[in-house]
Short mmCIF file of C-alpha atoms in Angstrom, two decimals:
data_model
loop_
_atom_site.label_atom_id
_atom_site.label_comp_id
_atom_site.label_asym_id
_atom_site.label_seq_id
_atom_site.Cartn_x
_atom_site.Cartn_y
_atom_site.Cartn_z
CA MET A 49 71.61 100.08 108.85
CA ASN A 50 71.09 96.42 107.93
CA LEU A 51 72.95 93.57 106.28
CA GLN A 52 71.60 94.29 102.80
CA LEU A 53 72.57 97.95 102.98
CA LEU A 54 76.05 97.14 104.27
CA ARG A 55 76.61 94.72 101.40
CA GLN A 56 75.35 97.29 98.89
CA HIS A 57 77.70 100.02 100.15
CA ARG A 58 80.63 97.63 100.25
CA GLN A 59 79.91 96.39 96.71
CA GLU A 60 79.57 99.93 95.36
CA LEU A 61 82.89 101.00 96.86
CA HIS A 62 84.71 97.87 95.73
CA HIS A 63 83.46 98.31 92.17
CA HIS A 64 84.42 102.00 92.23
CA LEU A 65 87.92 101.19 93.49
CA THR A 66 88.69 98.30 91.16
CA HIS A 67 86.91 99.44 88.00
CA GLN A 68 87.30 103.23 88.16
CA LEU A 69 89.71 104.78 90.67
CA LEU A 70 92.73 102.50 90.51
CA PRO A 71 92.44 101.96 86.72
CA PHE A 72 92.37 105.73 86.18
CA TRP A 73 95.76 106.18 87.84
CA VAL A 74 97.42 102.88 86.94
CA SER A 75 96.73 103.40 83.25
CA ARG A 76 98.20 106.88 82.92
CA SER A 77 100.37 108.09 85.83
CA ALA A 78 103.74 106.34 85.39
CA ASP A 79 106.28 108.43 83.45
CA ARG A 80 108.17 105.67 81.65
CA VAL A 81 110.52 108.17 79.98
CA ASN A 82 111.74 110.28 82.93
CA GLY A 83 110.68 108.26 85.95
CA GLY A 84 108.24 109.14 88.68
CA PHE A 85 104.62 110.05 88.05
CA ILE A 86 102.69 112.40 85.81
CA THR A 87 99.98 113.89 87.99
CA HIS A 88 98.26 116.71 86.07
CA PHE A 89 95.15 115.58 84.18
CA ASP A 90 92.16 117.47 82.81
CA GLN A 91 88.52 116.48 83.23
CA HIS A 92 88.84 113.95 80.40
CA GLY A 93 91.88 112.31 82.00
CA HIS A 94 94.29 113.80 79.46
CA ASP A 95 97.80 114.87 80.45
CA THR A 96 97.78 118.67 80.69
CA GLY A 97 101.50 118.90 79.92
CA THR A 98 102.26 120.76 83.18
CA ASP A 99 106.02 120.55 83.62
CA GLU A 100 106.39 119.79 87.32
CA LYS A 101 106.68 116.93 89.75
CA SER A 102 106.03 118.01 93.31
CA LEU A 103 107.22 116.17 96.38
CA ILE A 104 103.60 115.95 97.52
CA SER A 105 102.29 114.38 94.32
CA GLN A 106 105.18 111.90 94.05
CA THR A 107 105.08 110.74 97.67
CA ARG A 108 101.30 110.51 97.77
CA SER A 109 101.31 108.42 94.60
CA ILE A 110 103.88 106.06 96.10
CA TYR A 111 101.72 105.75 99.20
CA THR A 112 98.63 105.02 97.11
CA TYR A 113 100.21 102.18 95.15
CA ALA A 114 102.05 100.70 98.15
CA SER A 115 99.02 100.82 100.45
CA ALA A 116 96.67 99.39 97.81
CA HIS A 117 99.13 96.55 97.20
CA ARG A 118 99.43 95.94 100.95
CA ALA A 119 95.62 95.84 101.22
CA GLY A 120 95.48 93.11 98.59
CA TYR A 121 94.51 95.01 95.45
CA GLY A 122 96.09 95.04 92.02
CA GLY A 123 98.63 92.26 92.33
CA PRO A 124 102.33 92.83 91.55
CA GLU A 125 101.60 95.74 89.20
CA LEU A 126 100.95 98.10 92.10
CA ALA A 127 104.11 97.03 93.91
CA GLU A 128 106.06 97.74 90.72
CA LEU A 129 104.48 101.17 90.40
CA ALA A 130 105.42 101.98 93.98
CA ARG A 131 109.01 100.89 93.31
CA HIS A 132 109.03 103.01 90.15
CA GLY A 133 108.07 106.03 92.25
CA VAL A 134 110.61 105.30 94.97
CA ASP A 135 113.37 105.08 92.37
CA TYR A 136 112.57 108.59 91.16
CA LEU A 137 112.15 109.98 94.66
CA ILE A 138 115.56 108.75 95.80
CA ASP A 139 117.46 109.30 92.55
CA ARG A 140 116.11 112.74 91.57
CA MET A 141 114.59 114.40 94.63
CA TRP A 142 116.97 113.47 97.46
CA ASP A 143 119.49 116.20 98.37
CA GLU A 144 122.85 114.44 98.72
CA GLN A 145 124.50 117.53 100.23
CA TYR A 146 122.07 118.62 102.93
CA GLY A 147 119.70 115.68 103.16
CA GLY A 148 115.95 115.65 102.78
CA PHE A 149 113.83 115.83 99.64
CA TYR A 150 113.50 118.82 97.33
CA TRP A 151 110.07 120.39 97.03
CA MET A 152 109.73 120.25 93.25
CA THR A 153 111.42 119.11 90.03
CA ASN A 154 110.37 119.39 86.42
CA ARG A 155 109.38 116.30 84.46
CA GLN A 156 112.97 115.48 83.59
CA GLY A 157 114.10 115.66 87.21
CA LYS A 158 115.72 119.11 87.23
CA VAL A 159 115.19 120.78 90.60
CA LEU A 160 112.77 123.73 90.37
CA ASN A 161 112.35 124.42 94.10
CA ASP A 162 115.00 123.21 96.55
CA GLN A 163 113.20 124.21 99.76
CA LYS A 164 112.79 121.72 102.59
CA ILE A 165 109.21 121.82 103.81
CA ALA A 166 108.25 119.62 106.75
CA TYR A 167 104.81 118.99 105.25
CA GLY A 168 106.45 117.35 102.26
CA GLN A 169 109.06 115.53 104.35
CA SER A 170 106.25 114.04 106.43
CA PHE A 171 104.75 112.46 103.33
CA ALA A 172 108.15 111.08 102.41
CA ILE A 173 108.30 109.32 105.78
CA TYR A 174 104.72 108.13 105.35
CA CYS A 175 105.03 106.70 101.85
CA LEU A 176 108.49 105.19 102.30
CA SER A 177 107.48 103.42 105.51
CA GLU A 178 104.34 102.12 103.82
CA TYR A 179 106.43 101.00 100.85
CA THR A 180 108.68 98.85 103.04
CA LEU A 181 105.66 97.38 104.85
CA ALA A 182 104.06 96.55 101.51
CA THR A 183 107.07 95.21 99.62
CA GLY A 184 109.87 94.44 102.08
CA ASP A 185 112.28 96.70 100.18
CA PRO A 186 114.56 98.10 102.93
CA ARG A 187 115.28 101.32 101.01
CA GLY A 188 111.94 102.73 102.09
CA LEU A 189 112.50 102.42 105.82
CA ASN A 190 116.13 103.50 105.46
CA TYR A 191 115.23 106.82 103.83
CA ALA A 192 112.19 107.31 106.06
CA GLN A 193 114.43 107.06 109.11
CA ARG A 194 116.94 109.47 107.59
CA VAL A 195 114.21 112.08 107.04
CA PHE A 196 112.90 111.50 110.57
CA ASP A 197 116.38 112.14 111.97
CA LEU A 198 116.75 115.35 109.93
CA LEU A 199 113.46 116.66 111.29
CA GLN A 200 114.59 115.97 114.86
CA ILE A 201 117.82 117.91 114.21
CA HIS A 202 116.46 120.87 112.23
CA ALA A 203 112.69 121.21 112.66
CA VAL A 204 112.01 120.56 116.35
CA ASP A 205 111.35 123.62 118.51
CA THR A 206 113.29 122.66 121.61
CA HIS A 207 111.85 125.61 123.57
CA TYR A 208 108.08 125.47 123.00
CA GLY A 209 107.77 122.01 121.46
CA GLY A 210 106.42 120.95 118.11
CA TYR A 211 107.86 121.38 114.65
CA PHE A 212 108.63 124.34 112.45
CA GLU A 213 107.76 123.79 108.82
CA MET A 214 109.44 126.07 106.27
CA PHE A 215 113.16 125.77 105.54
CA SER A 216 115.64 126.69 102.85
CA ARG A 217 117.65 123.98 101.14
CA ASP A 218 120.28 123.93 103.91
CA TRP A 219 117.59 123.65 106.60
CA THR A 220 117.86 127.31 107.60
CA LEU A 221 114.48 128.39 108.98
CA LYS A 222 112.71 130.73 106.57
CA GLY A 223 111.61 134.24 107.44
CA PRO A 224 108.33 135.36 109.04
CA GLY A 225 104.99 136.06 107.43
CA PRO A 226 104.55 134.50 103.98
CA GLY A 227 107.86 132.67 104.45
CA GLY A 228 106.16 130.71 107.20
CA GLY A 229 109.20 130.47 109.45
CA ASP A 230 107.49 132.02 112.47
CA ARG A 231 104.44 129.72 112.49
CA LYS A 232 103.34 126.21 113.30
CA THR A 233 100.36 124.50 111.71
CA LEU A 234 97.73 121.87 112.32
CA ASP A 235 98.50 120.42 108.88
CA VAL A 236 102.11 119.53 109.50
CA HIS A 237 101.55 118.09 112.99
CA MET A 238 98.62 115.96 111.87
CA HIS A 239 100.59 114.58 108.96
CA LEU A 240 103.59 113.96 111.20
CA MET A 241 101.30 111.87 113.41
CA GLU A 242 100.24 109.96 110.30
CA ALA A 243 103.86 109.54 109.19
CA PHE A 244 105.29 108.59 112.59
CA THR A 245 102.51 106.02 113.02
CA THR A 246 103.53 104.17 109.87
CA LEU A 247 107.23 104.65 110.61
CA TYR A 248 106.83 103.07 114.03
CA GLU A 249 104.72 100.28 112.55
CA ALA A 250 107.58 99.51 110.15
CA SER A 251 110.52 100.00 112.52
CA GLN A 252 109.21 99.23 116.03
CA HIS A 253 111.93 101.63 117.22
CA PRO A 254 111.36 103.09 120.72
CA LEU A 255 112.38 106.59 119.60
CA HIS A 256 109.78 106.57 116.83
CA ARG A 257 107.17 105.49 119.36
CA ARG A 258 108.15 108.26 121.78
CA LYS A 259 108.03 110.96 119.10
CA LEU A 260 104.65 109.70 117.91
CA LEU A 261 103.28 109.98 121.44
CA GLU A 262 104.71 113.50 121.70
CA VAL A 263 103.00 114.70 118.55
CA ILE A 264 99.69 113.12 119.61
CA ASP A 265 99.89 115.03 122.89
CA LEU A 266 100.64 118.28 121.05
CA LEU A 267 97.68 117.79 118.75
CA SER A 268 95.26 117.02 121.55
CA GLN A 269 96.55 119.66 124.00
CA ARG A 270 97.75 122.52 121.77
CA VAL A 271 96.37 122.25 118.24
CA MET A 272 92.76 121.29 118.91
CA HIS A 273 90.49 123.98 120.39
CA PRO A 274 90.44 123.73 124.21
CA VAL A 275 86.62 123.98 124.35
CA TYR A 276 85.26 122.65 121.06
CA GLY A 277 87.97 120.10 120.26
CA THR A 278 88.20 121.38 116.69
CA GLY A 279 91.37 122.05 114.72
CA LEU A 280 93.02 125.48 114.88
CA PRO A 281 94.92 126.02 111.61
CA GLN A 282 97.95 128.20 112.52
CA PHE A 283 99.94 129.22 115.58
CA TRP A 284 102.87 131.42 116.56
CA ALA A 285 105.96 129.63 117.81
CA ASP A 286 104.75 129.80 121.43
CA TRP A 287 101.40 128.16 120.47
CA ARG A 288 99.30 131.30 120.65
CA VAL A 289 96.66 131.13 117.91
CA ALA A 290 97.76 133.09 114.82
CA PRO A 291 95.61 134.44 111.96
CA GLN A 292 95.63 131.98 109.07
CA ILE A 293 97.70 133.49 106.26
CA LYS A 294 98.85 132.35 102.85
CA PHE A 295 102.43 131.06 102.72
CA ASP A 296 104.71 131.46 99.71
CA VAL A 297 104.35 127.73 99.18
CA ILE A 298 100.72 126.77 99.66
CA TRP A 299 98.46 123.75 99.41
CA GLY A 300 94.87 123.98 98.54
CA TRP A 301 93.25 126.77 100.58
CA ASP A 302 94.50 129.79 98.64
CA ARG A 303 91.13 130.16 96.90
CA PHE A 304 89.72 131.45 100.21
CA ALA A 305 92.34 134.13 100.82
CA GLU A 306 91.80 137.83 100.25
CA GLY A 307 95.05 139.74 100.43
CA GLY A 308 96.84 136.74 101.89
CA ILE A 309 94.69 136.41 105.03
CA LYS A 310 91.56 134.31 105.36
CA PRO A 311 88.30 135.97 106.33
CA THR A 312 87.49 135.03 109.94
CA ALA A 313 91.16 134.06 110.21
CA ASP A 314 91.01 133.51 113.97
CA ASP A 315 87.83 131.45 113.96
CA ASN A 316 87.71 128.81 111.25
CA THR A 317 88.02 125.07 111.34
CA SER A 318 87.91 122.42 108.62
CA TYR A 319 85.35 119.64 108.98
CA GLY A 320 87.58 117.44 106.85
CA HIS A 321 90.65 118.04 108.99
CA ASN A 322 88.68 117.28 112.15
CA GLY A 323 87.46 113.98 110.73
CA GLU A 324 90.92 113.12 109.42
CA PHE A 325 92.49 113.91 112.79
CA GLY A 326 89.97 111.65 114.50
CA TRP A 327 90.47 108.53 112.46
CA LEU A 328 94.26 108.98 112.19
CA LEU A 329 94.37 109.29 115.98
CA LEU A 330 92.47 106.01 116.36
CA HIS A 331 94.81 104.33 113.88
CA ALA A 332 97.84 105.60 115.80
CA LEU A 333 96.43 104.22 119.05
CA ASN A 334 95.88 100.85 117.38
CA VAL A 335 99.48 100.72 116.16
CA LEU A 336 100.72 101.83 119.59
CA GLN A 337 98.43 99.21 121.19
CA LEU A 338 96.96 101.83 123.51
CA PRO A 339 93.32 101.88 124.61
CA TYR A 340 90.92 104.15 122.79
CA ASP A 341 89.80 105.76 126.06
CA THR A 342 93.26 107.36 126.37
CA TYR A 343 92.09 110.06 123.91
CA ARG A 344 88.35 109.47 123.85
CA ALA A 345 87.42 113.13 124.32
CA ALA A 346 89.72 114.32 121.53
CA PHE A 347 88.27 111.86 119.02
CA GLU A 348 84.63 112.36 119.94
CA LYS A 349 84.74 116.16 120.03
CA ALA A 350 86.32 116.38 116.57
CA LEU A 351 83.87 113.95 114.97
CA SER A 352 80.78 115.23 116.75
CA HIS A 353 81.51 118.76 115.51
CA ALA A 354 81.70 117.47 111.94
CA LEU A 355 78.47 115.55 112.47
CA ASN A 356 76.56 118.44 114.04
CA TYR A 357 77.70 121.23 111.72
CA GLY A 358 79.52 119.85 108.70
CA VAL A 359 76.98 117.44 107.18
CA ASP A 360 74.67 118.78 104.48
CA TRP A 361 71.52 116.77 105.18
CA GLU A 362 69.68 118.46 102.30
CA TYR A 363 72.06 117.92 99.38
CA GLY A 364 74.47 115.36 100.79
CA GLY A 365 78.17 115.44 101.52
CA VAL A 366 80.03 117.73 103.92
CA PHE A 367 80.80 121.43 103.81
CA VAL A 368 84.30 122.89 103.67
CA GLU A 369 84.65 124.84 106.90
CA GLY A 370 83.02 126.96 109.57
CA SER A 371 83.44 128.48 112.98
CA HIS A 372 84.35 126.49 116.07
CA SER A 373 80.97 127.29 117.62
CA GLY A 374 79.06 126.01 114.59
CA THR A 375 78.39 128.68 111.94
CA VAL A 376 79.12 127.31 108.45
CA TYR A 377 81.30 129.66 106.39
CA ASP A 378 81.79 127.69 103.17
CA ARG A 379 79.06 125.42 101.80
CA GLU A 380 80.89 124.16 98.76
CA LYS A 381 82.01 120.53 98.57
CA GLU A 382 85.70 119.70 98.18
CA PHE A 383 86.86 116.18 97.36
CA TRP A 384 89.23 115.52 100.23
CA GLN A 385 86.81 116.49 103.02
CA GLN A 386 84.35 113.91 101.68
CA ALA A 387 87.10 111.31 101.57
CA GLU A 388 88.29 111.80 105.14
CA LEU A 389 84.81 111.87 106.64
CA LEU A 390 83.81 108.63 104.94
CA ILE A 391 86.43 107.01 107.16
CA GLY A 392 85.89 109.22 110.19
CA PHE A 393 82.12 108.70 110.37
CA LEU A 394 82.49 104.92 110.03
CA ASP A 395 85.03 104.90 112.87
CA ALA A 396 82.77 107.08 115.01
CA TYR A 397 79.81 104.78 114.40
CA GLN A 398 81.81 101.68 115.31
CA ILE A 399 83.24 103.28 118.45
CA THR A 400 80.16 105.05 119.79
CA GLY A 401 77.24 103.08 118.34
CA ASN A 402 75.54 106.41 117.60
CA HIS A 403 73.34 105.77 114.56
CA ASP A 404 73.61 109.43 113.51
CA TYR A 405 77.19 108.70 112.44
CA TRP A 406 75.94 105.93 110.17
CA ARG A 407 73.39 108.33 108.66
CA ALA A 408 76.19 110.85 108.12
CA TYR A 409 78.35 108.21 106.46
CA GLU A 410 75.47 107.28 104.16
CA THR A 411 74.88 110.86 103.04
CA VAL A 412 78.57 111.34 102.21
CA HIS A 413 78.73 107.94 100.49
CA ARG A 414 75.77 108.78 98.26
CA PHE A 415 77.04 112.28 97.44
CA VAL A 416 80.44 110.91 96.44
CA LEU A 417 79.21 108.06 94.25
CA ASP A 418 76.22 109.87 92.76
CA LYS A 419 77.68 113.33 92.22
CA MET A 420 81.39 113.66 92.99
CA VAL A 421 82.69 110.83 90.83
CA ASN A 422 83.27 112.00 87.27
CA PRO A 423 81.49 109.17 85.42
CA ASP A 424 83.51 109.59 82.24
CA VAL A 425 86.86 108.76 83.86
CA GLY A 426 86.17 107.47 87.39
CA GLU A 427 88.07 110.01 89.51
CA TRP A 428 86.41 112.64 91.71
CA TRP A 429 85.69 116.25 90.83
CA PRO A 430 87.95 118.44 93.00
CA LEU A 431 85.42 121.12 93.96
CA MET A 432 81.65 121.28 93.58
CA THR A 433 78.80 123.60 94.43
CA ARG A 434 76.67 122.71 97.42
CA GLU A 435 74.19 121.07 95.06
CA GLY A 436 76.86 118.99 93.32
CA GLN A 437 77.83 120.87 90.16
CA PRO A 438 81.55 120.90 89.29
CA ILE A 439 83.40 124.19 89.91
CA TRP A 440 86.93 122.94 89.29
CA THR A 441 87.17 120.21 86.69
CA HIS A 442 90.75 118.87 86.67
CA MET A 443 91.23 115.25 87.72
CA GLY A 444 94.78 115.66 88.97
CA HIS A 445 97.46 118.20 89.83
CA SER A 446 100.12 118.63 92.50
CA TRP A 447 97.50 118.96 95.25
CA LYS A 448 94.67 116.83 93.92
CA ILE A 449 96.10 113.36 93.58
CA ASN A 450 95.02 109.77 94.31
CA TYR A 451 95.96 109.69 98.00
CA HIS A 452 92.70 110.92 99.55
CA THR A 453 90.31 109.18 97.18
CA VAL A 454 91.93 105.74 96.95
CA ARG A 455 92.78 105.66 100.65
CA ALA A 456 89.23 106.60 101.64
CA VAL A 457 87.71 103.80 99.60
CA ILE A 458 90.19 101.16 100.80
CA GLN A 459 89.79 102.20 104.42
CA SER A 460 85.98 102.40 104.16
CA ILE A 461 85.79 98.90 102.67
CA ALA A 462 87.88 97.57 105.56
CA ARG A 463 85.50 99.17 108.07
CA LEU A 464 82.40 97.91 106.28
CA ASP A 465 83.94 94.42 106.33
CA ARG A 466 84.29 94.68 110.11
CA LEU A 467 80.64 95.68 110.40
CA LEU A 468 79.62 92.82 108.10
CA ALA A 469 81.55 90.38 110.27
CA GLN A 470 79.23 91.25 113.16
CA PHE A 471 76.35 89.68 111.23
CA THR A 472 78.09 86.30 110.86
#
């Protein structure tokens, strides 16, 4: 790593962000007829006509525009896009009777799925808090706090700790098995850490700080493997490890399931989740103004596992998942794992000084820009072969949206700028 290489990587990412990624979404996502965002696009960037607006796609889009505006990109246009999304979220997706946000509407705003899912509510807290930080509009923090309060009332397990995830419209816990009511997940607790971090940053409320610290402790003591420090995907209510099954409402991993249960269901971990956990933990500690050493082992175990087993040194990028002890199960390349480990490897390099993390960052950087970016439109292919040939070709849908890609580039540029500052 040297000054010239740092400048090259920074320039490549900045060009990609400002000339490809943000223009792709800014030019086509706003639904000026019905409000909110259109999020389903084919490989050519054309609207597929899919008649749905999910809570995940709407909140993640709001976060993208608000966070990019806050980071200094795009000028007032991005703040206006974020406001446009918040208007739809509050006006069409908020449940005035029971509180919380519906899971899905159609394009016109008619509710298609009225379930309350903590995963989605966490992204509402995240994006609305970010929106207030970026624009000063108090509506964001107001609704973020209301969702936070609802989760404390309905989703907290007061016996074993942590949060349940799957609820009916009236916040009645759903049934077991595919209903998901008898399980807890890495996903929801990691994204609650992410959400509570930004909520506390916006509110500075002692309760938000306390609940953020609680969820960090749960992640480090319950959710991450006690030996390897890697993420365990699903648990029973009492925190015993549960086989990873497919829920009725799913996000992104259903392609792996045979008969609703993953192969090696008791022994699989995501390299992307481990990297994402690591850098989100560091960010939370920064917001809390706590020393890194407080959770040094948790961060370093998660990132070292991704470094030692997840990096494809031959073809570039990172694999999807493998065992806790190291065996790689899935050697394909999915967009969001690359995104999260761009950030995670840069953080690990800055914290530890281990040059292997810089080498890992470089191999993911090159794979993304040379193979994963669809050159015709500027967004990333969602799923590729190990060698870098597209398997899935859509540019956007309810689960593949701008949140991972745009955030990764903005956050990586910020970290490269900190490294560049060391040369001046």
